[in-house]
Amino acid sequence: QGFKVKLNIVYQDNTSVIKLEQNGKMSSGKRTRHFDIKLFYVTDLIDQNEVVIKYCPTDDMITDYNTKPVVGNKFRKFRNEIMNLKATHHHFGQQECVGQHI
């Protein structure tokens, strides 16, 4: 459609999943050996430099606002970020991790 994507970044808050995504079957243990090889599609994308996996702490995952019941300060923090309610505006490029600014 004419829009060129420079880099696809996937933010993950689970370090075990990051290792599985980056290393594929090589980092599978007792509980993950049964995973079918087709589930390691992301590993292929990483190897082809089409996707980058980065760690994002759970408290900074803005997608939790849409997928989990968040309350209190965390709710207000994500609501303000999504709706640009704060006086200071942050530029979020192509990311979903609130704690890391591009």
Coordinates of C-alpha atoms in Angstrom, one line a residue:
Q1 CA 0.0 0.0 0.0
G2 CA 3.0 2.2 -0.3
F3 CA 3.8 2.5 3.5
K4 CA 7.3 1.1 4.2
V5 CA 7.9 -0.4 7.7
K6 CA 11.4 0.1 8.8
L7 CA 11.3 -2.2 11.8
N8 CA 8.7 -4.4 13.5
I9 CA 9.3 -4.3 17.3
V10 CA 7.4 -6.8 19.5
Y11 CA 7.4 -5.9 23.1
Q12 CA 7.3 -8.8 25.6
D13 CA 7.2 -8.9 29.4
N14 CA 8.0 -12.6 29.7
T15 CA 11.8 -13.4 29.5
S16 CA 11.2 -17.1 29.0
V17 CA 9.1 -16.4 25.9
I18 CA 11.7 -14.0 24.6
K19 CA 14.3 -16.8 24.9
L20 CA 12.0 -19.2 23.1
E21 CA 11.3 -16.7 20.3
Q22 CA 14.9 -15.8 19.8
N23 CA 16.5 -19.3 20.1
G24 CA 13.6 -21.5 18.9
K25 CA 13.8 -25.2 19.8
M26 CA 17.3 -24.8 21.2
S27 CA 16.1 -23.2 24.3
S28 CA 13.1 -25.4 24.9
G29 CA 13.0 -27.4 28.1
K30 CA 10.9 -30.1 29.6
R31 CA 7.7 -28.2 29.4
T32 CA 8.1 -26.8 25.9
R33 CA 9.6 -29.8 24.0
H34 CA 6.1 -30.8 22.8
F35 CA 5.7 -27.5 20.9
D36 CA 5.2 -28.0 17.2
I37 CA 7.9 -26.6 15.0
K38 CA 5.3 -24.4 13.2
L39 CA 4.9 -22.4 16.4
F40 CA 8.5 -21.1 16.0
Y41 CA 7.5 -18.8 13.0
V42 CA 8.6 -15.8 15.0
T43 CA 12.1 -17.3 15.3
D44 CA 12.2 -17.4 11.5
L45 CA 11.2 -13.8 11.3
I46 CA 13.9 -12.8 13.8
D47 CA 16.5 -14.7 11.8
Q48 CA 15.4 -12.8 8.7
N49 CA 15.7 -9.5 10.6
E50 CA 12.0 -8.7 10.0
V51 CA 11.0 -8.6 13.7
V52 CA 12.9 -7.5 16.8
I53 CA 11.8 -8.7 20.3
K54 CA 12.4 -6.3 23.1
Y55 CA 11.7 -6.6 26.8
C56 CA 9.1 -4.3 28.3
P57 CA 8.3 -4.5 32.1
T58 CA 4.8 -5.6 32.9
D59 CA 4.0 -2.2 34.5
D60 CA 4.8 -0.4 31.3
M61 CA 2.7 -2.6 28.9
I62 CA 0.2 -0.2 27.6
T63 CA -1.7 -3.0 25.8
D64 CA -2.8 -4.3 29.3
Y65 CA -5.2 -1.4 29.3
N66 CA -7.1 -3.0 26.5
T67 CA -6.8 -6.7 27.6
K68 CA -6.8 -6.8 31.4
P69 CA -8.8 -5.2 34.1
V70 CA -6.5 -2.3 35.3
V71 CA -7.4 -0.1 38.3
G72 CA -6.1 2.8 40.2
N73 CA -2.8 4.6 39.2
K74 CA -2.1 2.1 36.4
F75 CA -5.5 2.8 34.9
R76 CA -5.0 6.6 35.1
K77 CA -1.4 6.3 33.7
F78 CA -2.5 4.3 30.6
R79 CA -5.7 6.3 30.1
N80 CA -3.7 9.5 30.1
E81 CA -1.1 8.1 27.7
I82 CA -3.8 6.8 25.3
M83 CA -5.9 10.0 25.4
N84 CA -3.0 12.5 25.6
L85 CA -4.4 14.0 28.8
K86 CA -1.1 15.0 30.4
A87 CA 0.5 18.4 29.9
T88 CA 3.7 16.7 28.7
H89 CA 3.2 14.9 25.4
H90 CA 5.5 12.0 24.6
H91 CA 6.3 10.9 21.1
F92 CA 5.7 7.2 20.8
G93 CA 6.9 5.9 17.5
Q94 CA 5.9 2.5 16.6
Q95 CA 5.9 1.1 20.1
E96 CA 3.6 -0.1 22.9
C97 CA 6.0 0.1 25.9
V98 CA 5.2 3.2 27.9
G99 CA 8.4 3.2 29.9
Q100 CA 10.7 3.5 26.8
H101 CA 10.5 6.5 24.6
I102 CA 11.9 6.6 21.1

